[in-house]
JSON list of C-alpha atoms in Angstrom, two decimals:
[
{"chain": "A", "resi": 6, "resn": "MET", "atom": "CA", "xyz": [-0.02, 0.04, 0.03]},
{"chain": "A", "resi": 7, "resn": "THR", "atom": "CA", "xyz": [1.25, 3.40, -0.94]},
{"chain": "A", "resi": 8, "resn": "ILE", "atom": "CA", "xyz": [0.65, 6.22, 1.44]},
{"chain": "A", "resi": 9, "resn": "GLN", "atom": "CA", "xyz": [-0.04, 9.67, -0.18]},
{"chain": "A", "resi": 10, "resn": "LEU", "atom": "CA", "xyz": [-0.28, 13.16, 1.36]},
{"chain": "A", "resi": 11, "resn": "GLY", "atom": "CA", "xyz": [-3.83, 14.16, 2.27]},
{"chain": "A", "resi": 12, "resn": "GLN", "atom": "CA", "xyz": [-5.20, 10.67, 2.91]},
{"chain": "A", "resi": 13, "resn": "ILE", "atom": "CA", "xyz": [-6.42, 9.44, 6.29]},
{"chain": "A", "resi": 14, "resn": "ALA", "atom": "CA", "xyz": [-3.52, 7.62, 7.98]},
{"chain": "A", "resi": 15, "resn": "PRO", "atom": "CA", "xyz": [-4.21, 3.98, 8.10]},
{"chain": "A", "resi": 16, "resn": "ASP", "atom": "CA", "xyz": [-5.53, 2.84, 11.43]},
{"chain": "A", "resi": 17, "resn": "PHE", "atom": "CA", "xyz": [-4.20, -0.09, 13.34]},
{"chain": "A", "resi": 18, "resn": "GLU", "atom": "CA", "xyz": [-4.12, -1.88, 16.80]},
{"chain": "A", "resi": 19, "resn": "GLN", "atom": "CA", "xyz": [-0.71, -3.00, 18.04]},
{"chain": "A", "resi": 20, "resn": "ASP", "atom": "CA", "xyz": [1.07, -3.64, 21.26]},
{"chain": "A", "resi": 21, "resn": "SER", "atom": "CA", "xyz": [3.54, -0.96, 22.41]},
{"chain": "A", "resi": 22, "resn": "THR", "atom": "CA", "xyz": [5.70, -0.08, 25.47]},
{"chain": "A", "resi": 23, "resn": "HIS", "atom": "CA", "xyz": [2.56, 1.78, 26.67]},
{"chain": "A", "resi": 24, "resn": "GLY", "atom": "CA", "xyz": [0.21, -1.09, 26.32]},
{"chain": "A", "resi": 25, "resn": "ARG", "atom": "CA", "xyz": [-2.15, -1.94, 23.44]},
{"chain": "A", "resi": 26, "resn": "ILE", "atom": "CA", "xyz": [-2.69, 1.04, 21.00]},
{"chain": "A", "resi": 27, "resn": "ASN", "atom": "CA", "xyz": [-5.40, 1.78, 18.71]},
{"chain": "A", "resi": 28, "resn": "PHE", "atom": "CA", "xyz": [-3.65, 4.49, 16.54]},
{"chain": "A", "resi": 29, "resn": "HIS", "atom": "CA", "xyz": [-6.63, 6.66, 15.72]},
{"chain": "A", "resi": 30, "resn": "ASP", "atom": "CA", "xyz": [-7.78, 6.68, 19.27]},
{"chain": "A", "resi": 31, "resn": "TRP", "atom": "CA", "xyz": [-4.32, 7.32, 20.62]},
{"chain": "A", "resi": 32, "resn": "LEU", "atom": "CA", "xyz": [-4.02, 10.38, 18.36]},
{"chain": "A", "resi": 33, "resn": "ASP", "atom": "CA", "xyz": [-7.03, 11.85, 20.00]},
{"chain": "A", "resi": 34, "resn": "GLY", "atom": "CA", "xyz": [-7.08, 15.17, 18.27]},
{"chain": "A", "resi": 35, "resn": "SER", "atom": "CA", "xyz": [-3.46, 15.83, 18.36]},
{"chain": "A", "resi": 36, "resn": "TRP", "atom": "CA", "xyz": [-0.83, 15.93, 15.72]},
{"chain": "A", "resi": 37, "resn": "GLY", "atom": "CA", "xyz": [1.29, 12.83, 15.44]},
{"chain": "A", "resi": 38, "resn": "VAL", "atom": "CA", "xyz": [4.80, 11.89, 14.37]},
{"chain": "A", "resi": 39, "resn": "LEU", "atom": "CA", "xyz": [5.05, 8.16, 13.50]},
{"chain": "A", "resi": 40, "resn": "PHE", "atom": "CA", "xyz": [8.65, 7.13, 12.89]},
{"chain": "A", "resi": 41, "resn": "SER", "atom": "CA", "xyz": [10.13, 3.84, 12.32]},
{"chain": "A", "resi": 42, "resn": "HIS", "atom": "CA", "xyz": [13.57, 2.27, 13.14]},
{"chain": "A", "resi": 43, "resn": "PRO", "atom": "CA", "xyz": [15.28, -0.59, 11.16]},
{"chain": "A", "resi": 44, "resn": "LYS", "atom": "CA", "xyz": [15.96, -2.66, 14.26]},
{"chain": "A", "resi": 45, "resn": "ASN", "atom": "CA", "xyz": [16.45, -2.50, 18.08]},
{"chain": "A", "resi": 46, "resn": "PHE", "atom": "CA", "xyz": [19.92, -2.14, 19.60]},
{"chain": "A", "resi": 47, "resn": "THR", "atom": "CA", "xyz": [21.36, -0.18, 16.58]},
{"chain": "A", "resi": 48, "resn": "PRO", "atom": "CA", "xyz": [23.40, 2.85, 17.02]},
{"chain": "A", "resi": 49, "resn": "VAL", "atom": "CA", "xyz": [21.74, 5.46, 14.96]},
{"chain": "A", "resi": 50, "resn": "CYS", "atom": "CA", "xyz": [18.31, 4.61, 16.41]},
{"chain": "A", "resi": 51, "resn": "THR", "atom": "CA", "xyz": [19.60, 4.80, 19.87]},
{"chain": "A", "resi": 52, "resn": "THR", "atom": "CA", "xyz": [20.63, 8.49, 19.31]},
{"chain": "A", "resi": 53, "resn": "GLU", "atom": "CA", "xyz": [17.40, 9.31, 17.50]},
{"chain": "A", "resi": 54, "resn": "LEU", "atom": "CA", "xyz": [15.11, 8.03, 20.30]},
{"chain": "A", "resi": 55, "resn": "GLY", "atom": "CA", "xyz": [17.05, 9.89, 22.92]},
{"chain": "A", "resi": 56, "resn": "GLU", "atom": "CA", "xyz": [16.71, 13.09, 20.89]},
{"chain": "A", "resi": 57, "resn": "VAL", "atom": "CA", "xyz": [12.96, 12.74, 20.55]},
{"chain": "A", "resi": 58, "resn": "ALA", "atom": "CA", "xyz": [12.74, 12.20, 24.31]},
{"chain": "A", "resi": 59, "resn": "LYS", "atom": "CA", "xyz": [14.84, 15.36, 25.01]},
{"chain": "A", "resi": 60, "resn": "LEU", "atom": "CA", "xyz": [12.57, 17.43, 22.70]},
{"chain": "A", "resi": 61, "resn": "ARG", "atom": "CA", "xyz": [9.44, 16.76, 24.86]},
{"chain": "A", "resi": 62, "resn": "PRO", "atom": "CA", "xyz": [8.90, 20.39, 25.55]},
{"chain": "A", "resi": 63, "resn": "GLU", "atom": "CA", "xyz": [8.89, 21.19, 21.77]},
{"chain": "A", "resi": 64, "resn": "TRP", "atom": "CA", "xyz": [6.31, 18.44, 21.03]},
{"chain": "A", "resi": 65, "resn": "ASP", "atom": "CA", "xyz": [4.11, 19.51, 23.83]},
{"chain": "A", "resi": 66, "resn": "LYS", "atom": "CA", "xyz": [4.19, 23.19, 22.68]},
{"chain": "A", "resi": 67, "resn": "ARG", "atom": "CA", "xyz": [2.95, 22.04, 19.16]},
{"chain": "A", "resi": 68, "resn": "ASN", "atom": "CA", "xyz": [0.35, 19.56, 20.43]},
{"chain": "A", "resi": 69, "resn": "VAL", "atom": "CA", "xyz": [2.34, 16.69, 18.91]},
{"chain": "A", "resi": 70, "resn": "LYS", "atom": "CA", "xyz": [2.51, 13.11, 20.01]},
{"chain": "A", "resi": 71, "resn": "PRO", "atom": "CA", "xyz": [5.55, 11.28, 18.87]},
{"chain": "A", "resi": 72, "resn": "ILE", "atom": "CA", "xyz": [5.43, 7.38, 18.54]},
{"chain": "A", "resi": 73, "resn": "GLY", "atom": "CA", "xyz": [8.14, 5.03, 17.44]},
{"chain": "A", "resi": 74, "resn": "LEU", "atom": "CA", "xyz": [8.02, 1.72, 15.68]},
{"chain": "A", "resi": 75, "resn": "SER", "atom": "CA", "xyz": [10.45, -1.14, 15.41]},
{"chain": "A", "resi": 76, "resn": "VAL", "atom": "CA", "xyz": [10.02, -4.77, 14.08]},
{"chain": "A", "resi": 77, "resn": "ASP", "atom": "CA", "xyz": [11.14, -6.12, 17.47]},
{"chain": "A", "resi": 78, "resn": "PRO", "atom": "CA", "xyz": [8.73, -7.26, 20.39]},
{"chain": "A", "resi": 79, "resn": "VAL", "atom": "CA", "xyz": [7.81, -5.20, 23.39]},
{"chain": "A", "resi": 80, "resn": "GLU", "atom": "CA", "xyz": [10.29, -6.97, 25.69]},
{"chain": "A", "resi": 81, "resn": "ALA", "atom": "CA", "xyz": [13.22, -5.97, 23.51]},
{"chain": "A", "resi": 82, "resn": "HIS", "atom": "CA", "xyz": [11.92, -2.38, 23.47]},
{"chain": "A", "resi": 83, "resn": "HIS", "atom": "CA", "xyz": [11.90, -2.25, 27.24]},
{"chain": "A", "resi": 84, "resn": "LYS", "atom": "CA", "xyz": [15.56, -3.54, 27.30]},
{"chain": "A", "resi": 85, "resn": "TRP", "atom": "CA", "xyz": [16.49, -1.06, 24.72]},
{"chain": "A", "resi": 86, "resn": "GLU", "atom": "CA", "xyz": [14.97, 1.76, 26.70]},
{"chain": "A", "resi": 87, "resn": "LEU", "atom": "CA", "xyz": [17.52, 1.25, 29.43]},
{"chain": "A", "resi": 88, "resn": "ASP", "atom": "CA", "xyz": [20.38, 1.53, 26.89]},
{"chain": "A", "resi": 89, "resn": "ILE", "atom": "CA", "xyz": [19.03, 4.71, 25.53]},
{"chain": "A", "resi": 90, "resn": "GLU", "atom": "CA", "xyz": [18.57, 6.31, 28.96]},
{"chain": "A", "resi": 91, "resn": "GLU", "atom": "CA", "xyz": [22.14, 5.26, 29.90]},
{"chain": "A", "resi": 92, "resn": "THR", "atom": "CA", "xyz": [23.81, 6.48, 26.61]},
{"chain": "A", "resi": 93, "resn": "GLN", "atom": "CA", "xyz": [21.69, 9.41, 25.70]},
{"chain": "A", "resi": 94, "resn": "GLY", "atom": "CA", "xyz": [20.65, 10.87, 29.17]},
{"chain": "A", "resi": 95, "resn": "ALA", "atom": "CA", "xyz": [17.06, 10.76, 28.42]},
{"chain": "A", "resi": 96, "resn": "LYS", "atom": "CA", "xyz": [14.26, 8.44, 29.56]},
{"chain": "A", "resi": 97, "resn": "LEU", "atom": "CA", "xyz": [11.66, 7.53, 26.70]},
{"chain": "A", "resi": 98, "resn": "ASP", "atom": "CA", "xyz": [8.36, 9.05, 27.52]},
{"chain": "A", "resi": 99, "resn": "PHE", "atom": "CA", "xyz": [6.62, 8.15, 24.40]},
{"chain": "A", "resi": 100, "resn": "PRO", "atom": "CA", "xyz": [5.29, 4.68, 23.12]},
{"chain": "A", "resi": 101, "resn": "MET", "atom": "CA", "xyz": [7.36, 2.32, 20.92]},
{"chain": "A", "resi": 102, "resn": "ILE", "atom": "CA", "xyz": [5.09, 0.10, 18.81]},
{"chain": "A", "resi": 103, "resn": "ALA", "atom": "CA", "xyz": [6.16, -3.50, 18.63]},
{"chain": "A", "resi": 104, "resn": "ASP", "atom": "CA", "xyz": [5.84, -4.82, 15.17]},
{"chain": "A", "resi": 105, "resn": "PRO", "atom": "CA", "xyz": [7.44, -8.25, 14.92]},
{"chain": "A", "resi": 106, "resn": "ASP", "atom": "CA", "xyz": [4.81, -9.47, 12.40]},
{"chain": "A", "resi": 107, "resn": "GLY", "atom": "CA", "xyz": [5.52, -6.43, 10.18]},
{"chain": "A", "resi": 108, "resn": "ARG", "atom": "CA", "xyz": [1.93, -5.65, 9.86]},
{"chain": "A", "resi": 109, "resn": "VAL", "atom": "CA", "xyz": [2.23, -1.96, 10.60]},
{"chain": "A", "resi": 110, "resn": "SER", "atom": "CA", "xyz": [5.55, -1.76, 8.52]},
{"chain": "A", "resi": 111, "resn": "THR", "atom": "CA", "xyz": [3.77, -3.23, 5.58]},
{"chain": "A", "resi": 112, "resn": "LEU", "atom": "CA", "xyz": [0.61, -1.10, 6.02]},
{"chain": "A", "resi": 113, "resn": "TYR", "atom": "CA", "xyz": [2.86, 2.08, 5.91]},
{"chain": "A", "resi": 114, "resn": "ASP", "atom": "CA", "xyz": [5.08, 0.73, 3.11]},
{"chain": "A", "resi": 115, "resn": "MET", "atom": "CA", "xyz": [8.11, 0.84, 5.46]},
{"chain": "A", "resi": 116, "resn": "ILE", "atom": "CA", "xyz": [9.82, -2.33, 4.00]},
{"chain": "A", "resi": 117, "resn": "HIS", "atom": "CA", "xyz": [11.27, -2.27, 0.53]},
{"chain": "A", "resi": 118, "resn": "PRO", "atom": "CA", "xyz": [10.46, -5.40, -1.33]},
{"chain": "A", "resi": 119, "resn": "GLU", "atom": "CA", "xyz": [13.93, -6.19, -2.21]},
{"chain": "A", "resi": 120, "resn": "SER", "atom": "CA", "xyz": [15.37, -5.72, 1.26]},
{"chain": "A", "resi": 121, "resn": "ASP", "atom": "CA", "xyz": [15.65, -7.72, 4.38]},
{"chain": "A", "resi": 122, "resn": "PRO", "atom": "CA", "xyz": [11.97, -8.15, 5.62]},
{"chain": "A", "resi": 123, "resn": "THR", "atom": "CA", "xyz": [13.14, -7.71, 9.20]},
{"chain": "A", "resi": 124, "resn": "VAL", "atom": "CA", "xyz": [14.62, -4.19, 8.46]},
{"chain": "A", "resi": 125, "resn": "THR", "atom": "CA", "xyz": [12.41, -1.08, 7.95]},
{"chain": "A", "resi": 126, "resn": "VAL", "atom": "CA", "xyz": [13.60, 2.11, 6.49]},
{"chain": "A", "resi": 127, "resn": "ARG", "atom": "CA", "xyz": [13.65, 5.30, 8.51]},
{"chain": "A", "resi": 128, "resn": "SER", "atom": "CA", "xyz": [10.11, 6.53, 7.78]},
{"chain": "A", "resi": 129, "resn": "VAL", "atom": "CA", "xyz": [8.56, 9.47, 9.14]},
{"chain": "A", "resi": 130, "resn": "PHE", "atom": "CA", "xyz": [4.78, 10.39, 8.86]},
{"chain": "A", "resi": 131, "resn": "VAL", "atom": "CA", "xyz": [3.47, 13.64, 10.30]},
{"chain": "A", "resi": 132, "resn": "ILE", "atom": "CA", "xyz": [-0.29, 13.33, 10.82]},
{"chain": "A", "resi": 133, "resn": "ASP", "atom": "CA", "xyz": [-2.75, 16.22, 11.66]},
{"chain": "A", "resi": 134, "resn": "PRO", "atom": "CA", "xyz": [-5.63, 16.32, 14.11]},
{"chain": "A", "resi": 135, "resn": "ALA", "atom": "CA", "xyz": [-7.89, 15.24, 11.28]},
{"chain": "A", "resi": 136, "resn": "ARG", "atom": "CA", "xyz": [-5.86, 12.04, 11.00]},
{"chain": "A", "resi": 137, "resn": "LYS", "atom": "CA", "xyz": [-4.52, 13.01, 7.53]},
{"chain": "A", "resi": 138, "resn": "VAL", "atom": "CA", "xyz": [-0.95, 12.40, 6.43]},
{"chain": "A", "resi": 139, "resn": "ARG", "atom": "CA", "xyz": [0.65, 15.90, 5.92]},
{"chain": "A", "resi": 140, "resn": "LEU", "atom": "CA", "xyz": [4.28, 14.99, 5.42]},
{"chain": "A", "resi": 141, "resn": "ILE", "atom": "CA", "xyz": [6.29, 11.86, 4.54]},
{"chain": "A", "resi": 142, "resn": "LEU", "atom": "CA", "xyz": [10.02, 11.58, 4.86]},
{"chain": "A", "resi": 143, "resn": "THR", "atom": "CA", "xyz": [11.98, 8.40, 4.16]},
{"chain": "A", "resi": 144, "resn": "TYR", "atom": "CA", "xyz": [15.63, 7.98, 5.04]},
{"chain": "A", "resi": 145, "resn": "PRO", "atom": "CA", "xyz": [17.94, 4.94, 4.38]},
{"chain": "A", "resi": 146, "resn": "PRO", "atom": "CA", "xyz": [18.83, 2.86, 7.53]},
{"chain": "A", "resi": 147, "resn": "SER", "atom": "CA", "xyz": [22.22, 4.22, 7.54]},
{"chain": "A", "resi": 148, "resn": "THR", "atom": "CA", "xyz": [21.32, 7.98, 7.85]},
{"chain": "A", "resi": 149, "resn": "GLY", "atom": "CA", "xyz": [19.87, 9.47, 11.00]},
{"chain": "A", "resi": 150, "resn": "ARG", "atom": "CA", "xyz": [17.03, 11.90, 10.84]},
{"chain": "A", "resi": 151, "resn": "ASN", "atom": "CA", "xyz": [17.16, 15.65, 11.56]},
{"chain": "A", "resi": 152, "resn": "PHE", "atom": "CA", "xyz": [14.45, 16.30, 14.06]},
{"chain": "A", "resi": 153, "resn": "ALA", "atom": "CA", "xyz": [14.95, 20.03, 14.04]},
{"chain": "A", "resi": 154, "resn": "GLU", "atom": "CA", "xyz": [13.85, 19.89, 10.28]},
{"chain": "A", "resi": 155, "resn": "ILE", "atom": "CA", "xyz": [10.81, 17.83, 11.36]},
{"chain": "A", "resi": 156, "resn": "LEU", "atom": "CA", "xyz": [9.87, 20.41, 13.87]},
{"chain": "A", "resi": 157, "resn": "ARG", "atom": "CA", "xyz": [10.42, 23.24, 11.32]},
{"chain": "A", "resi": 158, "resn": "ALA", "atom": "CA", "xyz": [8.13, 21.51, 9.05]},
{"chain": "A", "resi": 159, "resn": "ILE", "atom": "CA", "xyz": [5.54, 21.00, 11.58]},
{"chain": "A", "resi": 160, "resn": "ASP", "atom": "CA", "xyz": [5.70, 24.79, 12.40]},
{"chain": "A", "resi": 161, "resn": "SER", "atom": "CA", "xyz": [5.27, 25.40, 8.66]},
{"chain": "A", "resi": 162, "resn": "LEU", "atom": "CA", "xyz": [2.20, 23.16, 8.39]},
{"chain": "A", "resi": 163, "resn": "GLN", "atom": "CA", "xyz": [0.65, 24.56, 11.51]},
{"chain": "A", "resi": 164, "resn": "LEU", "atom": "CA", "xyz": [1.14, 28.18, 10.44]},
{"chain": "A", "resi": 165, "resn": "THR", "atom": "CA", "xyz": [0.02, 27.66, 6.88]},
{"chain": "A", "resi": 166, "resn": "ASP", "atom": "CA", "xyz": [-3.17, 25.88, 8.02]},
{"chain": "A", "resi": 167, "resn": "ALA", "atom": "CA", "xyz": [-3.94, 29.05, 10.16]},
{"chain": "A", "resi": 168, "resn": "ARG", "atom": "CA", "xyz": [-3.10, 31.66, 7.35]},
{"chain": "A", "resi": 169, "resn": "SER", "atom": "CA", "xyz": [-3.31, 32.07, 3.46]},
{"chain": "A", "resi": 170, "resn": "ILE", "atom": "CA", "xyz": [0.51, 31.84, 3.31]},
{"chain": "A", "resi": 171, "resn": "ALA", "atom": "CA", "xyz": [3.24, 29.38, 2.31]},
{"chain": "A", "resi": 172, "resn": "THR", "atom": "CA", "xyz": [6.71, 29.27, 3.75]},
{"chain": "A", "resi": 173, "resn": "PRO", "atom": "CA", "xyz": [9.72, 29.90, 1.39]},
{"chain": "A", "resi": 174, "resn": "VAL", "atom": "CA", "xyz": [13.02, 28.04, 1.01]},
{"chain": "A", "resi": 175, "resn": "ASN", "atom": "CA", "xyz": [14.95, 27.59, 4.36]},
{"chain": "A", "resi": 176, "resn": "TRP", "atom": "CA", "xyz": [12.20, 29.37, 6.39]},
{"chain": "A", "resi": 177, "resn": "THR", "atom": "CA", "xyz": [12.41, 29.27, 10.07]},
{"chain": "A", "resi": 178, "resn": "PRO", "atom": "CA", "xyz": [9.68, 30.52, 12.53]},
{"chain": "A", "resi": 179, "resn": "GLY", "atom": "CA", "xyz": [9.56, 34.49, 12.67]},
{"chain": "A", "resi": 180, "resn": "GLU", "atom": "CA", "xyz": [10.98, 34.86, 9.16]},
{"chain": "A", "resi": 181, "resn": "PRO", "atom": "CA", "xyz": [8.98, 36.45, 6.25]},
{"chain": "A", "resi": 182, "resn": "VAL", "atom": "CA", "xyz": [6.55, 34.37, 4.43]},
{"chain": "A", "resi": 183, "resn": "VAL", "atom": "CA", "xyz": [4.90, 34.30, 0.97]},
{"chain": "A", "resi": 184, "resn": "ILE", "atom": "CA", "xyz": [1.32, 35.16, 0.43]},
{"chain": "A", "resi": 185, "resn": "SER", "atom": "CA", "xyz": [-1.00, 32.58, -1.29]},
{"chain": "A", "resi": 186, "resn": "PRO", "atom": "CA", "xyz": [-1.38, 33.38, -5.04]},
{"chain": "A", "resi": 187, "resn": "LYS", "atom": "CA", "xyz": [-5.00, 32.59, -4.50]},
{"chain": "A", "resi": 188, "resn": "LEU", "atom": "CA", "xyz": [-5.43, 35.82, -2.78]},
{"chain": "A", "resi": 189, "resn": "SER", "atom": "CA", "xyz": [-6.12, 38.93, -4.77]},
{"chain": "A", "resi": 190, "resn": "ASP", "atom": "CA", "xyz": [-4.17, 42.09, -3.95]},
{"chain": "A", "resi": 191, "resn": "GLU", "atom": "CA", "xyz": [-7.26, 43.57, -2.24]},
{"chain": "A", "resi": 192, "resn": "GLU", "atom": "CA", "xyz": [-7.66, 40.47, -0.22]},
{"chain": "A", "resi": 193, "resn": "ALA", "atom": "CA", "xyz": [-4.04, 40.37, 0.67]},
{"chain": "A", "resi": 194, "resn": "SER", "atom": "CA", "xyz": [-4.12, 44.01, 1.84]},
{"chain": "A", "resi": 195, "resn": "ARG", "atom": "CA", "xyz": [-7.07, 43.13, 4.10]},
{"chain": "A", "resi": 196, "resn": "GLN", "atom": "CA", "xyz": [-5.42, 40.12, 5.71]},
{"chain": "A", "resi": 197, "resn": "PHE", "atom": "CA", "xyz": [-2.01, 41.72, 6.04]},
{"chain": "A", "resi": 198, "resn": "PRO", "atom": "CA", "xyz": [-2.51, 45.43, 6.94]},
{"chain": "A", "resi": 199, "resn": "GLN", "atom": "CA", "xyz": [1.04, 45.81, 7.91]},
{"chain": "A", "resi": 200, "resn": "GLY", "atom": "CA", "xyz": [1.93, 45.73, 4.16]},
{"chain": "A", "resi": 201, "resn": "TYR", "atom": "CA", "xyz": [3.78, 43.38, 1.89]},
{"chain": "A", "resi": 202, "resn": "LYS", "atom": "CA", "xyz": [6.40, 43.48, -0.76]},
{"chain": "A", "resi": 203, "resn": "THR", "atom": "CA", "xyz": [5.51, 42.42, -4.39]},
{"chain": "A", "resi": 204, "resn": "LEU", "atom": "CA", "xyz": [8.48, 40.97, -6.19]},
{"chain": "A", "resi": 205, "resn": "LYS", "atom": "CA", "xyz": [6.36, 39.43, -8.91]},
{"chain": "A", "resi": 206, "resn": "PRO", "atom": "CA", "xyz": [2.54, 39.20, -9.15]},
{"chain": "A", "resi": 207, "resn": "TYR", "atom": "CA", "xyz": [2.75, 35.65, -7.83]},
{"chain": "A", "resi": 208, "resn": "LEU", "atom": "CA", "xyz": [5.60, 36.35, -5.38]},
{"chain": "A", "resi": 209, "resn": "ARG", "atom": "CA", "xyz": [4.50, 38.59, -2.59]},
{"chain": "A", "resi": 210, "resn": "VAL", "atom": "CA", "xyz": [6.38, 38.62, 0.74]},
{"chain": "A", "resi": 211, "resn": "VAL", "atom": "CA", "xyz": [5.05, 39.54, 4.12]},
{"chain": "A", "resi": 212, "resn": "ASP", "atom": "CA", "xyz": [6.49, 39.88, 7.64]},
{"chain": "A", "resi": 213, "resn": "LEU", "atom": "CA", "xyz": [3.89, 38.41, 9.96]},
{"chain": "A", "resi": 214, "resn": "GLN", "atom": "CA", "xyz": [5.81, 39.99, 12.88]},
{"chain": "A", "resi": 215, "resn": "ALA", "atom": "CA", "xyz": [5.50, 43.58, 11.68]},
{"chain": "A", "resi": 216, "resn": "SER", "atom": "CA", "xyz": [2.92, 45.63, 13.20]},
{"chain": "A", "resi": 217, "resn": "ALA", "atom": "CA", "xyz": [0.32, 47.25, 11.15]}
]
């Protein structure tokens, strides 16, 4: 099954380090970040999981629930948690899904058909409160993810959901944004009374931090 942006994230029920989870019920109106790990007790994954735990204030600020997945059973996850806390200085406070039968990995297309069926790619799915998939990232098993970029992308998604704008290249929160081409100049002036700069008819830049 191929997951596409805008579709409802596939639901599933699976064991995790926090007990049995029904994914849609667990989301419960929050944003979600579902991210997979090739296998337990691997070096890159250990650093990633520690980082996600350290970012708890950032997830909470954005109403985001992180949830990990690996093809190993729950017992192995709990043992791995001890290693993560010891080496990364952070205790895991989010669920890790146990997927030894590969059901969720297959549902979310995390296993390449020509690869080892016990190894998933480093997938990331950002899911909004309507349970729609809004962003998909896929890294090879050898490359660790940049969670600062994932947070930046979530900031963009949440901001652009609220305003008729898009975020330009390398944007970070607080920087100028671009006005949606769907807005007329008249409507743009109404929505952005602080004024904006027109570089091209389709490229209008506005500083949301500026006062009107």
